[in-house]
mmCIF file of C-alpha atoms in Angstrom:
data_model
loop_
_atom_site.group_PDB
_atom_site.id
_atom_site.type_symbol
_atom_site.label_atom_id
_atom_site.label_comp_id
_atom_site.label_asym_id
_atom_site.label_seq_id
_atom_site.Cartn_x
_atom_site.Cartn_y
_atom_site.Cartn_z
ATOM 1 C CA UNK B 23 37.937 2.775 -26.445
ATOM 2 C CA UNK B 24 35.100 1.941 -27.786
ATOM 3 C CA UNK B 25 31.290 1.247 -26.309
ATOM 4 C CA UNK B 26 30.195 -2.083 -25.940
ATOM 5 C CA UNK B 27 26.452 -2.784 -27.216
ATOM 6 C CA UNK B 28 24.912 -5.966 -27.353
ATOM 7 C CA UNK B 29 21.528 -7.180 -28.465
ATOM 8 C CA UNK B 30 20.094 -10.838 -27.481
ATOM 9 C CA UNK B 31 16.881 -11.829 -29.125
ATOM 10 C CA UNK B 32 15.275 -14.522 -26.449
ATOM 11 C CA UNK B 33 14.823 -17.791 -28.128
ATOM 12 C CA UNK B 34 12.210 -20.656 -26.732
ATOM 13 C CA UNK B 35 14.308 -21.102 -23.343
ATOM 14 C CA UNK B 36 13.613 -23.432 -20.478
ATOM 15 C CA UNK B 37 11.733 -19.615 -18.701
ATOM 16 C CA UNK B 38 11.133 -16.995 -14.560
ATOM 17 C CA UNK B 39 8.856 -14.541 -12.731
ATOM 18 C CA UNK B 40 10.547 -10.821 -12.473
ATOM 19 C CA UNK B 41 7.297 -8.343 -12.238
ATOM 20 C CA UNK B 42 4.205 -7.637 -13.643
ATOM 21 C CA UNK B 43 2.789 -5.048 -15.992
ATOM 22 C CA UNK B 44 1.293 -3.240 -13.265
ATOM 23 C CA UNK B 45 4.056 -2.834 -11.046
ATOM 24 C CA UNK B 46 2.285 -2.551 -8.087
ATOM 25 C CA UNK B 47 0.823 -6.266 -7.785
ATOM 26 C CA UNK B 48 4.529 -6.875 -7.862
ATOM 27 C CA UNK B 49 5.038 -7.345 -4.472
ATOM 28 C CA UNK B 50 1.634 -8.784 -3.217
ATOM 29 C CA UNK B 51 1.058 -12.176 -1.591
ATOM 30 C CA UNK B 52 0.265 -14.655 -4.363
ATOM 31 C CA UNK B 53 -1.792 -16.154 -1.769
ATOM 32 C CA UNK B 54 -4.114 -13.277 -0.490
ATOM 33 C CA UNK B 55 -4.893 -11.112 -3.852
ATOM 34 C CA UNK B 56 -7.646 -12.200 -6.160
ATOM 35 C CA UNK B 57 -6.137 -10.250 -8.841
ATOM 36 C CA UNK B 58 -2.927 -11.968 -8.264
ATOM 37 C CA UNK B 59 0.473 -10.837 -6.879
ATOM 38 C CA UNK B 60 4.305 -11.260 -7.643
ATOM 39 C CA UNK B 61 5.288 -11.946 -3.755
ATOM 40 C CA UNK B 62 8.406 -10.217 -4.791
ATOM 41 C CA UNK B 63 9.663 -13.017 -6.622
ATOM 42 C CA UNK B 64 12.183 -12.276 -9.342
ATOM 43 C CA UNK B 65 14.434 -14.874 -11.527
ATOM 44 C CA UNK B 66 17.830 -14.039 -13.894
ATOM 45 C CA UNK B 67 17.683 -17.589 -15.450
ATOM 46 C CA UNK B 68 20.980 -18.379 -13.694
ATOM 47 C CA UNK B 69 22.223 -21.374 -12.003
ATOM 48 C CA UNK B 70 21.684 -19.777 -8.359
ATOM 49 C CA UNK B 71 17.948 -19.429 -9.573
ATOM 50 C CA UNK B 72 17.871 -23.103 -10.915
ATOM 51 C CA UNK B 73 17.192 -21.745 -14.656
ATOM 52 C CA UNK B 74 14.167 -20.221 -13.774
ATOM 53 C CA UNK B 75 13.294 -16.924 -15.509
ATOM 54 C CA UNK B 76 10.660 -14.202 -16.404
ATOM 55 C CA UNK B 77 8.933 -17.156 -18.397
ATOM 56 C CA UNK B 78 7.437 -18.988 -15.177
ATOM 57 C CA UNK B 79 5.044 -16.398 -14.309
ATOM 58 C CA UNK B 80 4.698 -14.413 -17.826
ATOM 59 C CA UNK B 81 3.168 -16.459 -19.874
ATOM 60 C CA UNK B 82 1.835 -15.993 -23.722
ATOM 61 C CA UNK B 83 3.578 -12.957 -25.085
ATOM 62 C CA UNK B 84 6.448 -13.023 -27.393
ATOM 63 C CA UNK B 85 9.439 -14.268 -26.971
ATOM 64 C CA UNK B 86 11.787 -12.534 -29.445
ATOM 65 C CA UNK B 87 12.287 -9.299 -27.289
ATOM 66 C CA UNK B 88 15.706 -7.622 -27.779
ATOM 67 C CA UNK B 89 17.712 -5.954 -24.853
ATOM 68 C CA UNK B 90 20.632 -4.124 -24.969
ATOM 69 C CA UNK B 91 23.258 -3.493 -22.780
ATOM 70 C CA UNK B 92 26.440 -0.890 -22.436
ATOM 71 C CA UNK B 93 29.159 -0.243 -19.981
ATOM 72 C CA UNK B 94 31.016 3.155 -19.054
ATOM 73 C CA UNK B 95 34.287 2.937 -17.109
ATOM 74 C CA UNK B 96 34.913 6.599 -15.236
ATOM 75 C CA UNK B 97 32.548 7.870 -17.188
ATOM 76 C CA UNK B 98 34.175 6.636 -20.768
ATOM 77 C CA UNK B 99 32.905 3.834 -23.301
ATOM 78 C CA UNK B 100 34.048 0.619 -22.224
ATOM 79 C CA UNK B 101 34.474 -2.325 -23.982
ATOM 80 C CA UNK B 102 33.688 -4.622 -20.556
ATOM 81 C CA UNK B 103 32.591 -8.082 -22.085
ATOM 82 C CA UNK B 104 35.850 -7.959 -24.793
ATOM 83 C CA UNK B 105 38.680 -6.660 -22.678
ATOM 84 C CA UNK B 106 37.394 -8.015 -19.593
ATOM 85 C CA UNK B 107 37.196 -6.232 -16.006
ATOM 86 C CA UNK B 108 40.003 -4.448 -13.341
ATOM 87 C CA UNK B 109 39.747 -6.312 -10.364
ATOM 88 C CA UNK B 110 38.205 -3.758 -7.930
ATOM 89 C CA UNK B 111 37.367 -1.575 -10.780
ATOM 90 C CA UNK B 112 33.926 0.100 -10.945
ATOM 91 C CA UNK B 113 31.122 0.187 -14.335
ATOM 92 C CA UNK B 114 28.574 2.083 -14.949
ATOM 93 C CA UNK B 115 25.695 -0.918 -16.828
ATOM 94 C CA UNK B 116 23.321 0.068 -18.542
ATOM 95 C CA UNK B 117 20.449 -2.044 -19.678
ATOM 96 C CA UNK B 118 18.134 -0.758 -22.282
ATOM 97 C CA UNK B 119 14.818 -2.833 -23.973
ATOM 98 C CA UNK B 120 15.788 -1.961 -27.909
ATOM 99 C CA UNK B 121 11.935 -0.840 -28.066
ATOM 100 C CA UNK B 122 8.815 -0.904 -26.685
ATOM 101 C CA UNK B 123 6.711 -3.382 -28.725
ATOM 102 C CA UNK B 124 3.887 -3.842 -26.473
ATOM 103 C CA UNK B 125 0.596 -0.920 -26.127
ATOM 104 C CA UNK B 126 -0.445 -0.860 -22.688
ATOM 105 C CA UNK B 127 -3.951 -1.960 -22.245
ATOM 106 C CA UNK B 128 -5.482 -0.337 -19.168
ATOM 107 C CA UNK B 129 -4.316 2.034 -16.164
ATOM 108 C CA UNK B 130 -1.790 1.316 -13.578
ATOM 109 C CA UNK B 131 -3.185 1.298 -9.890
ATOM 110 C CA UNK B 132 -3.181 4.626 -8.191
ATOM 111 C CA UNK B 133 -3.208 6.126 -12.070
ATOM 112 C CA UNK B 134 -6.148 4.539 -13.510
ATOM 113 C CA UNK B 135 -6.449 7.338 -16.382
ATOM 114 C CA UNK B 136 -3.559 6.403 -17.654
ATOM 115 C CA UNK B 137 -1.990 3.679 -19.739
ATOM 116 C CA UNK B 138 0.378 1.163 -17.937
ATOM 117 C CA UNK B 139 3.133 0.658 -19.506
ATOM 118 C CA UNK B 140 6.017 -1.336 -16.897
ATOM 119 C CA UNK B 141 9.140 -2.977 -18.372
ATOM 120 C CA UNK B 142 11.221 -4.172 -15.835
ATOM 121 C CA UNK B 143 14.630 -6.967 -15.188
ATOM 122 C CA UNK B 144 16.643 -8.694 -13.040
ATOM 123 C CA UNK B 145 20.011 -9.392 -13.377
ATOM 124 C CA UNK B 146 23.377 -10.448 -11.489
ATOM 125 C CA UNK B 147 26.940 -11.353 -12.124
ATOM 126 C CA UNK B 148 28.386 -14.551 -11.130
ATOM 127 C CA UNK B 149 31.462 -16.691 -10.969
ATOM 128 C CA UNK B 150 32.352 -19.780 -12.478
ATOM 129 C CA UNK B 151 31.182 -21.391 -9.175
ATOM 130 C CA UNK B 152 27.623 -19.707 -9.649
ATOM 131 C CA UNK B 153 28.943 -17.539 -6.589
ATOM 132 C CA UNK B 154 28.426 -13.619 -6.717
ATOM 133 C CA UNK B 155 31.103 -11.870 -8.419
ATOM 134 C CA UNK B 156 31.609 -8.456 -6.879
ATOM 135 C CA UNK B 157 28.691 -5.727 -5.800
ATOM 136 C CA UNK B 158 25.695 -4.287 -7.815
ATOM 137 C CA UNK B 159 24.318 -1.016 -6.446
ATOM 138 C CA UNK B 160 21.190 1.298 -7.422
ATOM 139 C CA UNK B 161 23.857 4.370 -7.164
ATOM 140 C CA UNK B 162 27.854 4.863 -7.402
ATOM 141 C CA UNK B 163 28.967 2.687 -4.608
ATOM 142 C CA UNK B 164 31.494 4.594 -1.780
ATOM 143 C CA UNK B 165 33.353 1.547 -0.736
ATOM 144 C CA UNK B 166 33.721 -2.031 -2.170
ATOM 145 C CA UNK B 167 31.391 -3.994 0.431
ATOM 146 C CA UNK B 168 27.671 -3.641 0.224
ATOM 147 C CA UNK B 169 27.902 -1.330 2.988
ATOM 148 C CA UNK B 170 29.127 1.501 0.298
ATOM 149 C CA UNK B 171 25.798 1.048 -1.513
ATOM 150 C CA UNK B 172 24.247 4.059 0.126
ATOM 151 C CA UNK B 173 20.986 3.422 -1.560
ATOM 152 C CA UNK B 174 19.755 0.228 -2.140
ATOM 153 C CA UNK B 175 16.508 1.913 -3.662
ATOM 154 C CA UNK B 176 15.946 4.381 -6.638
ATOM 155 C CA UNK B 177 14.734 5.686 -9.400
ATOM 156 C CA UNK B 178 13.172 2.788 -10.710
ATOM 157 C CA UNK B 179 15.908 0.108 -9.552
ATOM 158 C CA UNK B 180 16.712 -1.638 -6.320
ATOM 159 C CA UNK B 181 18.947 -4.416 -5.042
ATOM 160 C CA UNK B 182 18.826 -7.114 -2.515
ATOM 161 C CA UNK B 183 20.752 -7.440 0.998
ATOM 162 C CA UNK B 184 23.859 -9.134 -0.627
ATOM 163 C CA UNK B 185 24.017 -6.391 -3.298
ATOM 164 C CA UNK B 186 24.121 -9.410 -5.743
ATOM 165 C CA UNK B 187 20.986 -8.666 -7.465
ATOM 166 C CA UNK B 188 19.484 -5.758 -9.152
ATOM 167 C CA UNK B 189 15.975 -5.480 -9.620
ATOM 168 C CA UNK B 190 14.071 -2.604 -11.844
ATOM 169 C CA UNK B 191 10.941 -2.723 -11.183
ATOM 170 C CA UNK B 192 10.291 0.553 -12.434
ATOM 171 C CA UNK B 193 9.278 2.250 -8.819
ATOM 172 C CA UNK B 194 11.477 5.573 -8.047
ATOM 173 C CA UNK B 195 12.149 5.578 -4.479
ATOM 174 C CA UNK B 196 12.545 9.308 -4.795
ATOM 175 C CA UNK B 197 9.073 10.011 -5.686
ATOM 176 C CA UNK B 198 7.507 7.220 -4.993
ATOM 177 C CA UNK B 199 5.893 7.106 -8.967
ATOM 178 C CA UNK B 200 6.073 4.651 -10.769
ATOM 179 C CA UNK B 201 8.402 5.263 -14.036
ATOM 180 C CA UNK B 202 5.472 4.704 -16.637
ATOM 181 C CA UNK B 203 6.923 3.862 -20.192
ATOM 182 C CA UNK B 204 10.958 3.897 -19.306
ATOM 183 C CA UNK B 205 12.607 1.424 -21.183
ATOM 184 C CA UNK B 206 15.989 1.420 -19.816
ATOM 185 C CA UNK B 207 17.774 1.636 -16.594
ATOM 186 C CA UNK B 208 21.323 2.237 -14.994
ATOM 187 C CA UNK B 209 23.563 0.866 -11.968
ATOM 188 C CA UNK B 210 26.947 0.119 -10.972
ATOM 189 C CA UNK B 211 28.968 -3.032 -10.673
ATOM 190 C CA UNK B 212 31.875 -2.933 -8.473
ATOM 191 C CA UNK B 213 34.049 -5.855 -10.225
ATOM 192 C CA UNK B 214 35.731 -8.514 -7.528
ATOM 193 C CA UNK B 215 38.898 -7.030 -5.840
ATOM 194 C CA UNK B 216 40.755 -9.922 -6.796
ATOM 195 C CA UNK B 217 40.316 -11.587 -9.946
ATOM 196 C CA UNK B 218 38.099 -14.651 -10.043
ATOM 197 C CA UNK B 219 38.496 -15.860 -13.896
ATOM 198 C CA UNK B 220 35.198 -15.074 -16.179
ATOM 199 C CA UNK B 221 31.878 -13.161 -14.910
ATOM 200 C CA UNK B 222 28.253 -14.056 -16.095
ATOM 201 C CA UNK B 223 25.764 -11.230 -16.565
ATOM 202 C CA UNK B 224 22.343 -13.113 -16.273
ATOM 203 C CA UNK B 225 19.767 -11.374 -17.390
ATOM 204 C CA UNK B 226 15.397 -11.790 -17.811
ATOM 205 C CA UNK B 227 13.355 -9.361 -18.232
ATOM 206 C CA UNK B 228 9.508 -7.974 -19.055
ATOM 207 C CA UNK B 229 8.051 -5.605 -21.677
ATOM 208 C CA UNK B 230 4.780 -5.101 -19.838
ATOM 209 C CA UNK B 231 1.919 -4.769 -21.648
ATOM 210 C CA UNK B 232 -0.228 -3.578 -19.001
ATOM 211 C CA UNK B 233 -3.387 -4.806 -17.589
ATOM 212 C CA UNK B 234 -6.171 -6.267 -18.994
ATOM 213 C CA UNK B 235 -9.253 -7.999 -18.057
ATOM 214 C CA UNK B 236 -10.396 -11.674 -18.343
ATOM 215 C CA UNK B 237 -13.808 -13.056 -16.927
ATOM 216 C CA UNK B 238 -13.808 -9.729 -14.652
ATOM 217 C CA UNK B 239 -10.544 -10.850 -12.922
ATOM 218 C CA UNK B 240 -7.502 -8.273 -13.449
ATOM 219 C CA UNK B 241 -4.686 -9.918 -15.055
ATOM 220 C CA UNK B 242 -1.222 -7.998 -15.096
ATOM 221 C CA UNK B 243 1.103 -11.444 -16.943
ATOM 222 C CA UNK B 244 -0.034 -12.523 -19.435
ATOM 223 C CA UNK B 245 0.943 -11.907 -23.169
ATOM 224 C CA UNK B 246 3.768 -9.514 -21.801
ATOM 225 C CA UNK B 247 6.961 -10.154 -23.936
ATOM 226 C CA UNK B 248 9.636 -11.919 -22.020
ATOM 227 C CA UNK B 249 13.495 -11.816 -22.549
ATOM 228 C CA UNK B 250 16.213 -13.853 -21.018
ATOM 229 C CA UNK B 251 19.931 -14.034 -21.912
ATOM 230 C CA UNK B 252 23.465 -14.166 -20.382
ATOM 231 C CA UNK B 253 26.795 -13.059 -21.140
ATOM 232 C CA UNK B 254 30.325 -14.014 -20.428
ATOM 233 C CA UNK B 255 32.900 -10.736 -19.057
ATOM 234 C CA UNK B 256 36.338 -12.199 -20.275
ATOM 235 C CA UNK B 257 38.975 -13.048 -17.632
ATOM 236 C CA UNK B 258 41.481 -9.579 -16.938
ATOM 237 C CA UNK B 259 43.836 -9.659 -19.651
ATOM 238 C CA UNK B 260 47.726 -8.976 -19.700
ATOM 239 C CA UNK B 261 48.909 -6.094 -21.224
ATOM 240 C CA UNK B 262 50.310 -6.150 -24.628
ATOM 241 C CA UNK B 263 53.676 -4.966 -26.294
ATOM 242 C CA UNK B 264 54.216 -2.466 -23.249
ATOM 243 C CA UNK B 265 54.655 -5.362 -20.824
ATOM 244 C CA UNK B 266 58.000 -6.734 -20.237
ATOM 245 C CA UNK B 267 59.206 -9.682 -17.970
ATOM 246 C CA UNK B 268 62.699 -11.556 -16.773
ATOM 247 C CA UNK B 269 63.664 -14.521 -18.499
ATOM 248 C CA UNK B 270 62.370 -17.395 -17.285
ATOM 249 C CA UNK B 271 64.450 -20.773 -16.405
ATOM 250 C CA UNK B 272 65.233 -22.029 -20.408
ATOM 251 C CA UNK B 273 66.136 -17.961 -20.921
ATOM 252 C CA UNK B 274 68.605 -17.849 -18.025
ATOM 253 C CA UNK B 275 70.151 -21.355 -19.299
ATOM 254 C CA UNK B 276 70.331 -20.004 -22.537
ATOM 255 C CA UNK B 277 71.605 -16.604 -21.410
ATOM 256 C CA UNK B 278 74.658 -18.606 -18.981
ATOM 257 C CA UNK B 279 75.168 -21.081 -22.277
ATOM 258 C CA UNK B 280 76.261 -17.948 -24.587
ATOM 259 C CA UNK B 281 78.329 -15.693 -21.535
ATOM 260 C CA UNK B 282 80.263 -19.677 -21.736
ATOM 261 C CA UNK B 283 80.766 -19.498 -25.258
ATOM 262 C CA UNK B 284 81.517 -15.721 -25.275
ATOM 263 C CA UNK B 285 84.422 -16.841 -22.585
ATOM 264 C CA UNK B 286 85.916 -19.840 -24.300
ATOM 265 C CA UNK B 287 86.171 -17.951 -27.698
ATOM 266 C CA UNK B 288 88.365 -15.359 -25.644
ATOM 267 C CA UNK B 289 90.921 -17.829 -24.700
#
């Protein structure tokens, strides 16, 4: 098999809020900060988030960021968006900015001296209906409900209640740092246990460009680059020249019409 690698270069698109370039004002009350705050509001750009992406809260930067994303099945290369998933089967995603264009322009909170550099997504897999298709989980999931998400928290990644969403916002659980300058993160999608036709990967995302200072107010999003894209996981495929299967109605006519003419030619 081979690895699946895809690159989407984010055009002028109808754009959500995910984070901001200092991770920690991620999570603030819009309302109460002066130096402004992400209320923990994220967006994919997919139906369930009416379109809404990265765009509606990080404004000026560039548009033309590039992500990439791979998939390992057991631990192999998988080809997940051309052969399509197992029901019940379990992926290893990987999503990865293809560089870092933006210099961080001042100190993170809590490590002033030095430069803060957050680059952070959201994404989620859905259905045809806009419904989510299977569970996304921080670490390797023990069972197929959200309850076998152990951790819903870490290293840098974290999902919601439904295990529908993953978040990287860049803050590891574990040490409770913030992941300054990582560019790419990991988690694991268990596919549906029955097959529900094509999946959509939704992605947006933020190369943070880290804070800077305007009038002597803080700002943490603006001019960070923005990406948003979306990809279609084929339907499960049949097997190919291994497979075999009965005749079907015309082949059992056709196999009664020649055991008649093998008969008649006897007598």
């Amino acid at each position: 098999m081979r690895a699946l690698v895809f690159i989407v270069v984010a055009l002028a698109l109808p754009s959500g809020a995910l984070a901001y370039s200092d991770g920690s004002t991620f999570a603030r009350d819009p309302s109460v900060d002066t130096t402004g705050g992400g209320g923990g509001i994220y967006f994919t750009g997919s139906p369930r988030q009416h379109g809404l992406d990265c765009a509606v809260c990080h404004v000026g930067g560039p548009t033309d960021i590039e992500v990439e994303i791979s998939a390992l099945l057991r631990g192999e290369p998988e080809d997940l968006f051309g052969l399509g998933y197992e029901p019940g089967g379990l992926y290893e995603i990987q999503v990865a900015f293809a560089e870092d264009r933006l210099a961080p322009e001042g100190g993170c909170e809590g490590a002033e001296d030095e430069p803060c550099d957050i680059n952070a997504f959201a994404i989620e897999l859905l259905d045809g209906q806009a419904e989510p298709a299977g569970i996304v989980c921080p670490e390797e999931p023990t069972g197929d409900g959200c309850g076998g998400c152990r951790n819903h928290r870490t290293q840098g990644t974290l999902t919601d209640a439904e295990c529908s969403v993953i978040v990287a916002d860049a803050f590891d659980g574990v040490t409770f740092k913030w992941r300054n300058g990582v560019t790419s993160y990991s988690f694991f999608w268990r596919a549906p246990t029955d097959a529900v036709g094509p999946v959509t990967v939704y992605v947006s995302g933020v190369d943070g460009r880290g804070k800077e200072s305007e009038d002597g107010e803080i700002t943490t999003y603006r001019n960070d680059g923005v990406v948003t894209a979306q990809r279609t996981i084929g339907d499960v495929g049949i097997g190919g020249g291994s497979c075999q299967s009965g005749p079907g109605p015309a082949g059992a006519w056709l196999l009664v019409l020649g055991l008649l003419g093998l008969r008649s030619r006897r007598r």
